[in-house]
PDB file of C-alpha atoms in Angstrom:
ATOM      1  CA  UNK R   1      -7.776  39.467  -2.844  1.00  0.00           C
ATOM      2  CA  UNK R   2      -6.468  39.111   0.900  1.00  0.00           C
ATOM      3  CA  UNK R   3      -9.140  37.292   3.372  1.00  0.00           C
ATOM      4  CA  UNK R   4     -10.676  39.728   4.994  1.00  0.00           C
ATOM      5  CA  UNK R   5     -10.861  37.763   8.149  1.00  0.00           C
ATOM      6  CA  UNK R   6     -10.068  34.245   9.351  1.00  0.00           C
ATOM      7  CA  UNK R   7     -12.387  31.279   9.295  1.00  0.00           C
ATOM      8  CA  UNK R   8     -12.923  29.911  12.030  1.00  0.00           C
ATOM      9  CA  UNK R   9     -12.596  25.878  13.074  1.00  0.00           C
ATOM     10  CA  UNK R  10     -14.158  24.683  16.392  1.00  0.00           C
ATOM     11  CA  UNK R  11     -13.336  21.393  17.438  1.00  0.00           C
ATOM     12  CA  UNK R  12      -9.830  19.954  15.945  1.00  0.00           C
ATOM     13  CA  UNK R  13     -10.379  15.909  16.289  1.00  0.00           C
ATOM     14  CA  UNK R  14      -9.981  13.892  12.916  1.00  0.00           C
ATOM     15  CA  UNK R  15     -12.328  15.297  10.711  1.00  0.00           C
ATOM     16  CA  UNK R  16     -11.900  18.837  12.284  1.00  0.00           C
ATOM     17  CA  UNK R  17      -8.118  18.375  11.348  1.00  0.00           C
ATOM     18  CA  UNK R  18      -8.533  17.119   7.796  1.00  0.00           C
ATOM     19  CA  UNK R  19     -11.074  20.341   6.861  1.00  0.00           C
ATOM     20  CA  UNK R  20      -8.085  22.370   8.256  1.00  0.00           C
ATOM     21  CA  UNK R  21      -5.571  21.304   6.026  1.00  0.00           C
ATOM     22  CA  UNK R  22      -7.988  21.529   3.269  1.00  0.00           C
ATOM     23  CA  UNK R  23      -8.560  25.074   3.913  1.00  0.00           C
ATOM     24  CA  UNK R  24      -5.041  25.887   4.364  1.00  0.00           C
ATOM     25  CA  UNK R  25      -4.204  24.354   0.874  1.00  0.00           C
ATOM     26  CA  UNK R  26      -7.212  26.863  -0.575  1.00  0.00           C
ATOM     27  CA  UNK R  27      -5.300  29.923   1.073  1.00  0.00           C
ATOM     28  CA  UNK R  28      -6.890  30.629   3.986  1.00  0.00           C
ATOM     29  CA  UNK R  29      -6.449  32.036   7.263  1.00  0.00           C
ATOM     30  CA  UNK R  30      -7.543  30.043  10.404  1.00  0.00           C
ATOM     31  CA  UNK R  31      -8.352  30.588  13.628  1.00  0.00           C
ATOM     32  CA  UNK R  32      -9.463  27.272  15.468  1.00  0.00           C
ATOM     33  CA  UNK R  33     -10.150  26.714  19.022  1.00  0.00           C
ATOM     34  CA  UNK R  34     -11.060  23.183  21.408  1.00  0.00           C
ATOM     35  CA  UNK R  35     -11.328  22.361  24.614  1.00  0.00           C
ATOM     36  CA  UNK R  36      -8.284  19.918  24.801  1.00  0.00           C
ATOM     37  CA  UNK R  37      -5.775  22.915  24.161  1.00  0.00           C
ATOM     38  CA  UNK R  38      -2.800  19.815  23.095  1.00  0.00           C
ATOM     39  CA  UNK R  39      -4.832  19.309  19.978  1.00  0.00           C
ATOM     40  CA  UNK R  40      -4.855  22.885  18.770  1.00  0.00           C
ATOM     41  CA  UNK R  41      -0.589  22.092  18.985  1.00  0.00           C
ATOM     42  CA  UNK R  42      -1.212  20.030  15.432  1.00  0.00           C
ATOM     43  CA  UNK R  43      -3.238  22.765  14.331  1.00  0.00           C
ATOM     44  CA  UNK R  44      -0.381  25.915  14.493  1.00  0.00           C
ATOM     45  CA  UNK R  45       1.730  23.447  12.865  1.00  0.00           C
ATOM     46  CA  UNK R  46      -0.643  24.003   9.936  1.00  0.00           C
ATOM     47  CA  UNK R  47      -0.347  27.123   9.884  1.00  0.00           C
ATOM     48  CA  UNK R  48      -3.668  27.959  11.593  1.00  0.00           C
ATOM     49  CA  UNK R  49      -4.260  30.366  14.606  1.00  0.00           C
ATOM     50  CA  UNK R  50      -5.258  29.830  18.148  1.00  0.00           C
ATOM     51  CA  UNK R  51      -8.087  30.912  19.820  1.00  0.00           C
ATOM     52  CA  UNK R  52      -8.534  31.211  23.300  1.00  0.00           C
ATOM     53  CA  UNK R  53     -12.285  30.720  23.285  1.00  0.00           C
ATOM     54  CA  UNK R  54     -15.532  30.259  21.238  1.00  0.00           C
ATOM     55  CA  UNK R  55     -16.098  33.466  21.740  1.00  0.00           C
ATOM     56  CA  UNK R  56     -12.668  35.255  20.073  1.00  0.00           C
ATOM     57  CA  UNK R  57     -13.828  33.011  17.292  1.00  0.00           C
ATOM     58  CA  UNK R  58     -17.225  34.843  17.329  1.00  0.00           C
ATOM     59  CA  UNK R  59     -15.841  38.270  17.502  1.00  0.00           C
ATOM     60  CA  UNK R  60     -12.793  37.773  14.742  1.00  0.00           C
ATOM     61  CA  UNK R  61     -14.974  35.029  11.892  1.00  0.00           C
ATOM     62  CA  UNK R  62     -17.761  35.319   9.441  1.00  0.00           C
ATOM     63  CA  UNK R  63     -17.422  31.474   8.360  1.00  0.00           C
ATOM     64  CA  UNK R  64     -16.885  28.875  11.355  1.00  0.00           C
ATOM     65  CA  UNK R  65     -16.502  25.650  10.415  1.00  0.00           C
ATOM     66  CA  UNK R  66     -18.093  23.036  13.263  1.00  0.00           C
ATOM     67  CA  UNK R  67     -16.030  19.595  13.811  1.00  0.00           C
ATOM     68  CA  UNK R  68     -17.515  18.788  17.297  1.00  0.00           C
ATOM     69  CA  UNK R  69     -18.410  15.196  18.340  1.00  0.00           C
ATOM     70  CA  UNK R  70     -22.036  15.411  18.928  1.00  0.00           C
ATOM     71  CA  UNK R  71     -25.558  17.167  18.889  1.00  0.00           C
ATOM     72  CA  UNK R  72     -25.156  18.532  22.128  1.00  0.00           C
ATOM     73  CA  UNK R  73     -21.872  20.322  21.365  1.00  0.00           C
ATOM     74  CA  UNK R  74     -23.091  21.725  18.189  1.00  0.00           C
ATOM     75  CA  UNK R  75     -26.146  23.239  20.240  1.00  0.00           C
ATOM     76  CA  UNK R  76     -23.628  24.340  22.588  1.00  0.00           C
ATOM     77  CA  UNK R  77     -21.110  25.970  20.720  1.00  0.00           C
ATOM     78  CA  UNK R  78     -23.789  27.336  18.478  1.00  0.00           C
ATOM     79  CA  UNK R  79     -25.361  29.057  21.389  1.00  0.00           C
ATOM     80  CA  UNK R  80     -22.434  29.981  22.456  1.00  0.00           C
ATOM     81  CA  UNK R  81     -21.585  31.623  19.106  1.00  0.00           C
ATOM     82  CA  UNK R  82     -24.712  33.505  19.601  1.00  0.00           C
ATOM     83  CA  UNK R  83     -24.456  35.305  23.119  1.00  0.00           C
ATOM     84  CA  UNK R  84     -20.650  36.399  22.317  1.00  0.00           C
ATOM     85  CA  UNK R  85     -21.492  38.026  18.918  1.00  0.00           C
ATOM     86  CA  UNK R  86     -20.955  41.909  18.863  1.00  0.00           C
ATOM     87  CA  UNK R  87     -24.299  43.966  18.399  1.00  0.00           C
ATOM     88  CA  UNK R  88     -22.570  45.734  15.354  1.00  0.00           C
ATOM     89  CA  UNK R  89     -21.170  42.529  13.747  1.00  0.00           C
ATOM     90  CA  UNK R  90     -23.165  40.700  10.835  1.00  0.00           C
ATOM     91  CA  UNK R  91     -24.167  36.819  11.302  1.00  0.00           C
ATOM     92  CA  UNK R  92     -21.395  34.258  11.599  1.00  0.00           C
ATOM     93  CA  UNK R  93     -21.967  31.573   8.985  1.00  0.00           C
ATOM     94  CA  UNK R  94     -21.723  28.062  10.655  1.00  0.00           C
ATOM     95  CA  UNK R  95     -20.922  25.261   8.503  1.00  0.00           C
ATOM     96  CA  UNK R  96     -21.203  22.391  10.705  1.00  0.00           C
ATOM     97  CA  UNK R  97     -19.690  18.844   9.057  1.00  0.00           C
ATOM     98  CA  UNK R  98     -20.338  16.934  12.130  1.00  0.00           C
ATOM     99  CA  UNK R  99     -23.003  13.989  12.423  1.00  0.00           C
ATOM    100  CA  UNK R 100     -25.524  15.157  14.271  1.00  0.00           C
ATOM    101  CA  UNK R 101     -29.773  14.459  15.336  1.00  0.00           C
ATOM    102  CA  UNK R 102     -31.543  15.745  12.313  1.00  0.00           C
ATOM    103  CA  UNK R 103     -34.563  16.518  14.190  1.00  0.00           C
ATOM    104  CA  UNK R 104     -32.218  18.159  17.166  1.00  0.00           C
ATOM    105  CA  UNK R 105     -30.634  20.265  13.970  1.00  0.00           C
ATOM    106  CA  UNK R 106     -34.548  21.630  12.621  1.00  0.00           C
ATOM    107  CA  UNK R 107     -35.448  22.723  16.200  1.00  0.00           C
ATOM    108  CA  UNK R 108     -31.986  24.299  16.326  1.00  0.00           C
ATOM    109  CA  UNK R 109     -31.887  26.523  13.130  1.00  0.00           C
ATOM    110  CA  UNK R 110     -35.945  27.394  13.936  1.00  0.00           C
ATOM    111  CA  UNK R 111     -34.947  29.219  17.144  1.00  0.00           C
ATOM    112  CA  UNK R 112     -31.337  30.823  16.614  1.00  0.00           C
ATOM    113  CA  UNK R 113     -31.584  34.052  15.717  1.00  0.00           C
ATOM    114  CA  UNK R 114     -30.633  34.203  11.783  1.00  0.00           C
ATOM    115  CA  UNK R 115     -29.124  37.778  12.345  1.00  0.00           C
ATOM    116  CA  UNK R 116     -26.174  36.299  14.667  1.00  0.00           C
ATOM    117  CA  UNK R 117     -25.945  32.839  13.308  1.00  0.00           C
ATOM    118  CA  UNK R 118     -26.798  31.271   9.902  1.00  0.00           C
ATOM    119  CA  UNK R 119     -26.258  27.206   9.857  1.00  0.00           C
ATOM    120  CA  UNK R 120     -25.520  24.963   7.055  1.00  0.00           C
ATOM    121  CA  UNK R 121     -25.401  21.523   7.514  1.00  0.00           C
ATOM    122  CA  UNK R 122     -22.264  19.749   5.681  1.00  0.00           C
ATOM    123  CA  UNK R 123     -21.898  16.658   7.193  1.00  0.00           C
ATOM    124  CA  UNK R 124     -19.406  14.680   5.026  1.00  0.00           C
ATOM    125  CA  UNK R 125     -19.390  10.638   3.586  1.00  0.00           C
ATOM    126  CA  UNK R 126     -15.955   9.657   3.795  1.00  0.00           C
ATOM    127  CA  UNK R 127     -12.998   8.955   6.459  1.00  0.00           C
ATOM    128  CA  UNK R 128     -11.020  11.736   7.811  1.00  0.00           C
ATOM    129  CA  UNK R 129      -8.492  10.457   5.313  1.00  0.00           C
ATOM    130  CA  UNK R 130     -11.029  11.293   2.494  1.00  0.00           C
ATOM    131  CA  UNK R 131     -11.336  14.588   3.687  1.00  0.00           C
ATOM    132  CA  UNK R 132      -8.310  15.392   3.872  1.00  0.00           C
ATOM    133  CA  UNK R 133      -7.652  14.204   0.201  1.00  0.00           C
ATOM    134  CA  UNK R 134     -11.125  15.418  -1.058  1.00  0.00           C
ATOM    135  CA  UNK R 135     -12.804  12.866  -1.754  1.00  0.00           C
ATOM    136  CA  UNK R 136     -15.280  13.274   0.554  1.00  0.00           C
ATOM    137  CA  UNK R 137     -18.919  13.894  -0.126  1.00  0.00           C
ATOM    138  CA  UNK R 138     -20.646  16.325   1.282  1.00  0.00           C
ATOM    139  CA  UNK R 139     -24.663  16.605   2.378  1.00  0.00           C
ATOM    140  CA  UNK R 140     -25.526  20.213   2.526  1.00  0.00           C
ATOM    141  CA  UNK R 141     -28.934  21.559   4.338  1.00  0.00           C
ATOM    142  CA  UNK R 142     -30.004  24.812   5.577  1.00  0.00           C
ATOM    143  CA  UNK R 143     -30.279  28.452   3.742  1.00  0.00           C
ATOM    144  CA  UNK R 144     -29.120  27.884   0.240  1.00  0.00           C
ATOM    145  CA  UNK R 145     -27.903  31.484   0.327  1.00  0.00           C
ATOM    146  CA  UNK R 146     -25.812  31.025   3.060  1.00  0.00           C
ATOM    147  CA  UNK R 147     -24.181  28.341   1.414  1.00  0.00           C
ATOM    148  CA  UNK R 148     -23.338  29.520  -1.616  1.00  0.00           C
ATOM    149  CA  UNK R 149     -22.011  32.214   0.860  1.00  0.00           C
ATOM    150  CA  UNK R 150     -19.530  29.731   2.199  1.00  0.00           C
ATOM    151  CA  UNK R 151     -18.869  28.580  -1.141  1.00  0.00           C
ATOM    152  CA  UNK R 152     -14.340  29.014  -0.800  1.00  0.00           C
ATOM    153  CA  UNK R 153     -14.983  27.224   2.390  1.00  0.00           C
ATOM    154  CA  UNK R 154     -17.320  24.292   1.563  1.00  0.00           C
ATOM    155  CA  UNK R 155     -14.873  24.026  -2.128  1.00  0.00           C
ATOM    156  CA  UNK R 156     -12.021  23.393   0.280  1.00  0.00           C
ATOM    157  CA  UNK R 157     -13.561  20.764   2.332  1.00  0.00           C
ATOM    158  CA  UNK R 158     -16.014  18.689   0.184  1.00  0.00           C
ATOM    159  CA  UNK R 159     -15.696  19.794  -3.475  1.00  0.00           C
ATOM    160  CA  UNK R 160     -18.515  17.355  -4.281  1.00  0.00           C
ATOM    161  CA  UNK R 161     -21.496  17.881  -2.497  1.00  0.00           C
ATOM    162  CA  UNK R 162     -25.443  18.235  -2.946  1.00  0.00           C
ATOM    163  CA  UNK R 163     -27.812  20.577  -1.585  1.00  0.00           C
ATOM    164  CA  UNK R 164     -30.801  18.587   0.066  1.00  0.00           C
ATOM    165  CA  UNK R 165     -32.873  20.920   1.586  1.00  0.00           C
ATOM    166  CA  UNK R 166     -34.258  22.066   4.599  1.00  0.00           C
ATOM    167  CA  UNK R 167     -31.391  22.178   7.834  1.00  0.00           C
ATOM    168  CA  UNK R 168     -31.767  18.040   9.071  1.00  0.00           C
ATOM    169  CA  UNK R 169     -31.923  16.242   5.211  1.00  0.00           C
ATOM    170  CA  UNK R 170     -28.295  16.149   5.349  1.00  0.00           C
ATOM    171  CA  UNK R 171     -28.068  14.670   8.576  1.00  0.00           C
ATOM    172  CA  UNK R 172     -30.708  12.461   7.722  1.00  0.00           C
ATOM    173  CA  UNK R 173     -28.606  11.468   4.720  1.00  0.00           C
ATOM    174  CA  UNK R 174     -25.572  11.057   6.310  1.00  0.00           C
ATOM    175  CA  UNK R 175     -26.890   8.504   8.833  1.00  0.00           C
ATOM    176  CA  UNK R 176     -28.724   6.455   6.165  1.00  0.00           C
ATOM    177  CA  UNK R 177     -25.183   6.342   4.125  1.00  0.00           C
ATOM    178  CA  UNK R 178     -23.229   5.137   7.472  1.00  0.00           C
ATOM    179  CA  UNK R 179     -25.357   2.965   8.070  1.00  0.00           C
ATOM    180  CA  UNK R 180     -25.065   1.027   4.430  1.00  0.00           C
ATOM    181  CA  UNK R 181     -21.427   1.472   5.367  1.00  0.00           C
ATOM    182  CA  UNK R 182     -21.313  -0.117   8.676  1.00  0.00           C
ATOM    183  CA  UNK R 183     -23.400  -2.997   7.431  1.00  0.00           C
ATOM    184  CA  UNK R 184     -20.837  -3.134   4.354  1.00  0.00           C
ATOM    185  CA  UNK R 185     -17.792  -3.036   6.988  1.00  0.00           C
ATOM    186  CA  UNK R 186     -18.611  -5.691   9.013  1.00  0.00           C
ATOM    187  CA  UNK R 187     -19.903  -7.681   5.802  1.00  0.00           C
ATOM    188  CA  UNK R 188     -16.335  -7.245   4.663  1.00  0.00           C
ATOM    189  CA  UNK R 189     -14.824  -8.214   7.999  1.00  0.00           C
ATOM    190  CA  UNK R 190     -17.026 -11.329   7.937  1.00  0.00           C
ATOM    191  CA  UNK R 191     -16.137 -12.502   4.702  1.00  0.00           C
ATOM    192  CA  UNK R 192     -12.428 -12.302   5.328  1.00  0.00           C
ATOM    193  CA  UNK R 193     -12.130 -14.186   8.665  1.00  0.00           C
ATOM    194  CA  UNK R 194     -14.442 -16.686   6.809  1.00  0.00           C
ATOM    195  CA  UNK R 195     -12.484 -17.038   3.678  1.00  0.00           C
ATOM    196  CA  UNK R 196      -9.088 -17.278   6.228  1.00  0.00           C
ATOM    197  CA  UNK R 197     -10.991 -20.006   8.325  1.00  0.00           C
ATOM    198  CA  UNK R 198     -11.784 -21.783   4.987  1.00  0.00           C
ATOM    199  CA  UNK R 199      -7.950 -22.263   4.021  1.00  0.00           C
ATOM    200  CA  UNK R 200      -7.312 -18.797   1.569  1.00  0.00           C
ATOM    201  CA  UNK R 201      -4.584 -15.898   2.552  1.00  0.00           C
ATOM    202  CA  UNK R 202      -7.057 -12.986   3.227  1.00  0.00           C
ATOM    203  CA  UNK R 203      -4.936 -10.254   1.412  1.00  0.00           C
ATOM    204  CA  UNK R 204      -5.208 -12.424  -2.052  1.00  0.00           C
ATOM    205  CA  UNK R 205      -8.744 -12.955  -1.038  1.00  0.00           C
ATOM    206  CA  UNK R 206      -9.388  -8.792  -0.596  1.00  0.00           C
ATOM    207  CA  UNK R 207      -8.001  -8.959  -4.454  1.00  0.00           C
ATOM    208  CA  UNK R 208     -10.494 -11.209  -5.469  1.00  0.00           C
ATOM    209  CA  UNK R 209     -13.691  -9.929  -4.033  1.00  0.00           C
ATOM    210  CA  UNK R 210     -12.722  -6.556  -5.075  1.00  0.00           C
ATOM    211  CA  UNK R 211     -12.796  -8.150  -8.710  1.00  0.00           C
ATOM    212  CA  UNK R 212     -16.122  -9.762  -8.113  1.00  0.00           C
ATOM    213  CA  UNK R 213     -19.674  -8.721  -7.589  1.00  0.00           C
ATOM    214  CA  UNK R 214     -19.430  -7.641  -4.314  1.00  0.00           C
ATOM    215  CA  UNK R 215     -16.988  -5.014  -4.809  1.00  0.00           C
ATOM    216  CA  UNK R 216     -17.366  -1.560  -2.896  1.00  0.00           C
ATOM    217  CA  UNK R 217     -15.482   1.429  -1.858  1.00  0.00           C
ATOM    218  CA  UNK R 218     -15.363   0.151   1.595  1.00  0.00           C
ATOM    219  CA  UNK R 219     -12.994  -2.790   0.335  1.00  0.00           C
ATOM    220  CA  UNK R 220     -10.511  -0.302  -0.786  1.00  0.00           C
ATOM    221  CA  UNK R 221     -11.002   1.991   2.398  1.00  0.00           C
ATOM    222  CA  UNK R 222     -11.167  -0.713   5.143  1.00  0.00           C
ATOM    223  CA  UNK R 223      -9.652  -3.871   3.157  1.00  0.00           C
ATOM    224  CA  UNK R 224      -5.919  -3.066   3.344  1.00  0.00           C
ATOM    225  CA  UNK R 225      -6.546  -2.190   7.088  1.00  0.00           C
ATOM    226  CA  UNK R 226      -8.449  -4.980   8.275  1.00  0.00           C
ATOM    227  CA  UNK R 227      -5.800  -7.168   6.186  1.00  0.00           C
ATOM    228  CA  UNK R 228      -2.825  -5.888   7.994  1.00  0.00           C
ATOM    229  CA  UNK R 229      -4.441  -5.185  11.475  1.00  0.00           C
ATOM    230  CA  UNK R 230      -3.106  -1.449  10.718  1.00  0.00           C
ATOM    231  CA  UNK R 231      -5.971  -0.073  13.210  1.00  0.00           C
ATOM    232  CA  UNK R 232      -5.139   3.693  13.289  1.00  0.00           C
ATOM    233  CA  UNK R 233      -7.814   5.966  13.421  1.00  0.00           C
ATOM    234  CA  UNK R 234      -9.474   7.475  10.255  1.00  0.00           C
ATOM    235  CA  UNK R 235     -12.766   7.113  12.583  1.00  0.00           C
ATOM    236  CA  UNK R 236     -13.304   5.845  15.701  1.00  0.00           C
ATOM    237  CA  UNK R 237     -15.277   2.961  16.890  1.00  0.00           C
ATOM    238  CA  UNK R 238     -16.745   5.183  19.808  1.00  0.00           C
ATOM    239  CA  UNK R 239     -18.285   7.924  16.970  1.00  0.00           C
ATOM    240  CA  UNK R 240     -19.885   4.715  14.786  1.00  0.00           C
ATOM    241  CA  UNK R 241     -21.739   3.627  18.087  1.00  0.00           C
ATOM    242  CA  UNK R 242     -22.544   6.993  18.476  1.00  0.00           C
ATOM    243  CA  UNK R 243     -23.860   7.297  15.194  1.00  0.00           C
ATOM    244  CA  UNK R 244     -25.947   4.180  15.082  1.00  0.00           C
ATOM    245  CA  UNK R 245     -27.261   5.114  18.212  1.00  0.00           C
ATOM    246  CA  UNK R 246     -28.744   7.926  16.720  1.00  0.00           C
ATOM    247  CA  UNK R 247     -29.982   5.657  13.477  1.00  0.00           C
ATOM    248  CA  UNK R 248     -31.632   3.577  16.170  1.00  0.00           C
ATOM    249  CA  UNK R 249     -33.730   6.224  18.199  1.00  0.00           C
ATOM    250  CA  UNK R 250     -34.727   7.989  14.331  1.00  0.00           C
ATOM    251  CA  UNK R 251     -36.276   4.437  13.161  1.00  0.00           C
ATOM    252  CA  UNK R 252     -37.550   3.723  16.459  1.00  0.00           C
ATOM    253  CA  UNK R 253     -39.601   7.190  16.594  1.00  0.00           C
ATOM    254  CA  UNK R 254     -40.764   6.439  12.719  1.00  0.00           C
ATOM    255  CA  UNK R 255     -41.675   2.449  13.554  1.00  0.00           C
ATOM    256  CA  UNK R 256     -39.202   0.906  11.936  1.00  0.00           C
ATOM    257  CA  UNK R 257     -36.930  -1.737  12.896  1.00  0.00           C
ATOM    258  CA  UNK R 258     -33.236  -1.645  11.830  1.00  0.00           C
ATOM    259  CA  UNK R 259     -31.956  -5.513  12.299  1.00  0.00           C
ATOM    260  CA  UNK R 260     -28.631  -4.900  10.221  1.00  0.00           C
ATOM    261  CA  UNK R 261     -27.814  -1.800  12.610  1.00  0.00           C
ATOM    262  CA  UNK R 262     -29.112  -3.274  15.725  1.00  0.00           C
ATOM    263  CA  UNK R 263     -26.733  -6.865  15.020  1.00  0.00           C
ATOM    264  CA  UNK R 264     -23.891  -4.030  14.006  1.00  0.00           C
ATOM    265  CA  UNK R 265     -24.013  -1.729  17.358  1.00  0.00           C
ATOM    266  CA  UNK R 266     -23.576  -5.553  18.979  1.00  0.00           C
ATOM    267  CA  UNK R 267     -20.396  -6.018  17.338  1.00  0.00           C
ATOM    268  CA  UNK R 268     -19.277  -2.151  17.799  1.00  0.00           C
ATOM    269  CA  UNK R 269     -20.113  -2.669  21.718  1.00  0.00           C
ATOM    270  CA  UNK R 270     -17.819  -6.147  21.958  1.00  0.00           C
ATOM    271  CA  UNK R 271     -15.232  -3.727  20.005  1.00  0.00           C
ATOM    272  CA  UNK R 272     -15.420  -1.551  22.723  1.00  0.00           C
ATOM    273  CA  UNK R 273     -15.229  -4.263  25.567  1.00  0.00           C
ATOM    274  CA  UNK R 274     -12.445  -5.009  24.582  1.00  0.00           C
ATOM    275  CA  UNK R 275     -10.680  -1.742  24.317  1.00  0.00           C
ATOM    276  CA  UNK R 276     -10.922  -1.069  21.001  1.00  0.00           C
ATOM    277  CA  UNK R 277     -13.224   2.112  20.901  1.00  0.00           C
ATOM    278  CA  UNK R 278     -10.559   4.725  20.301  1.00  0.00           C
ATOM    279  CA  UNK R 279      -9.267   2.489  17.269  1.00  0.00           C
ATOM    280  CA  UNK R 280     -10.263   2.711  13.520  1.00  0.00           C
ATOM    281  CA  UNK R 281     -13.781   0.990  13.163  1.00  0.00           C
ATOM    282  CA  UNK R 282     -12.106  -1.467  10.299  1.00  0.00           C
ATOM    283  CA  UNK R 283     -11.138  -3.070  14.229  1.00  0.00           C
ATOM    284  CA  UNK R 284     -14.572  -5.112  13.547  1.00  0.00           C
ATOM    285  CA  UNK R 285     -12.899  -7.340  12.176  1.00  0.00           C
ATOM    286  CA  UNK R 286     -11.411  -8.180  15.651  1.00  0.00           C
ATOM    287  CA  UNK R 287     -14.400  -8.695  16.843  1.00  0.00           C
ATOM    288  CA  UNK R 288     -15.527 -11.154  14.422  1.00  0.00           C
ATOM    289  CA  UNK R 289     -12.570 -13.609  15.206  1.00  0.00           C
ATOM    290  CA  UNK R 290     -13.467 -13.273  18.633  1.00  0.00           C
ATOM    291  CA  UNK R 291     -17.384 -14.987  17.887  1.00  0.00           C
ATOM    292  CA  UNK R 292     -17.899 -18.144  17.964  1.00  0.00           C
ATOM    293  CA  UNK R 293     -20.788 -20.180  16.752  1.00  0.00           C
ATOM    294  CA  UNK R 294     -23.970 -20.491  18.584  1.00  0.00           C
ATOM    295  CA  UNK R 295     -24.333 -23.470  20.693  1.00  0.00           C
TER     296      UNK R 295
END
């Protein structure tokens, strides 16, 4: 049957991008809107839309997919999703895949009105690259109705996914994943400019650990990358630190210290120093060969 209306995509970075062309492979219609008007440019290419504002995307959608940066521009775009909805029009489904304060996200879905705006939190474990191939895993919190509601959309972006509850376990998930996968990233960085310092070639080195014990998905993700120095973005530094940042302020409130995270928002900020934050985040590994040993 033809889509009755467009879904809507607010925010077209990386990850915004990559749900795009997932939904345009499942058949449907887009209509996507961001602040920097150049990206929406890659967007049309697709296929998708334009929209002039968030709120043509609140009059025209039922599903809107969120791929902002932060918590703040979630709460933003969600309220403004609520004060341009039409009297007469049902509630907008938002299906928001971006990484966000869990606790931010509970307050959130308690006090917007669930007749102009239902939320489901999807954020997704994987790259941009992932998404757009996939593979991508998706956390899913919030009204399990409304979900299943969203179910062509949510297929098309993260066909493997697991509902975890109440609107902030996903978030809460996905912050406890990136932060095994920082820790694992600059593990892997580590062990290459270490195994290149002790006399091996790192790329037959990447074949070998991936062999051994300490194999992960992160090898196969970041390895090639780091090996080559082929830095483009599938994530950027800046959104890690922004990330564990947030890891960092949940433990803190709960009493618990983080030393892994805290020694890996050190090597994310020398990243940054040194003009690296709008890179991939495999560009630890840069960062590594720049320490050198304590005194």
């Amino acid at each position: 049957m033809p889509q009755a209306t467009p879904t809507g995509v607010i925010g077209i970075g990386l990850m915004g991008l990559a749900c795009a062309k997932r939904m345009r492979g499942a058949g449907l219609e887009l209509l996507g809107f961001d602040i920097d008007s150049k990206k929406l440019d890659a967007f049309v290419k697709l296929g998708g839309k334009a929209a002039v504002s968030v709120a043509q995307i609140a009059r025209e959608c039922s599903i809107v997919v969120l791929a902002v940066f932060n918590t703040d521009q979630v709460e933003e775009t969600v309220d403004a999703l609520v004060a341009a909805m039409p009297a007469s029009k049902s509630a907008i489904i938002a299906v928001c895949v971006s990484t966000c304060d869990p606790d931010r996200i509970s307050k959130l879905v308690a006090r917007v009105p669930a007749g102009k705006v239902r939320y489901v939190e999807s954020p997704v474990s994987g790259t941009s690259q992932q998404a757009e191939t996939g593979d991508a895993f998706g956390m899913i919190g919030g009204d399990p109705a409304a979900a299943t509601e969203a179910k062509v959309v949510l297929d098309a972006i993260c066909p493997r996914r697991q509902h975890l509850g109440a609107a902030g376990n996903g978030g809460r998930a996905k912050l406890a994943i990136n932060l095994i996968l920082g820790v694992n990233r600059a593990a892997l960085a580590e062990g290459l400019v270490f195994a290149q310092k002790l006399g091996l070639d790192p790329g037959a080195f990447l074949k070998v650990a991936r062999e051994s014990a300490a194999q992960s998905q992160v090898m196969d993700i970041k390895g090639p990358k780091m090996v080559s120095g082929d830095f483009a973005p599938h994530g950027f530094v800046t959104q890690s630190l922004k990330d564990f940042k947030l890891m960092l302020e949940q433990a803190k409130a709960r009493g618990q210290g983080l030393p892994l995270a805290e020694s890996y928002v050190s090597i994310v900020n020398g990243c940054i120093a040194a003009g690296e934050g709008n890179l991939d985040n495999s560009v630890v590994i840069e960062e590594i060969r720049r320490r050198k040993p304590a005194a």
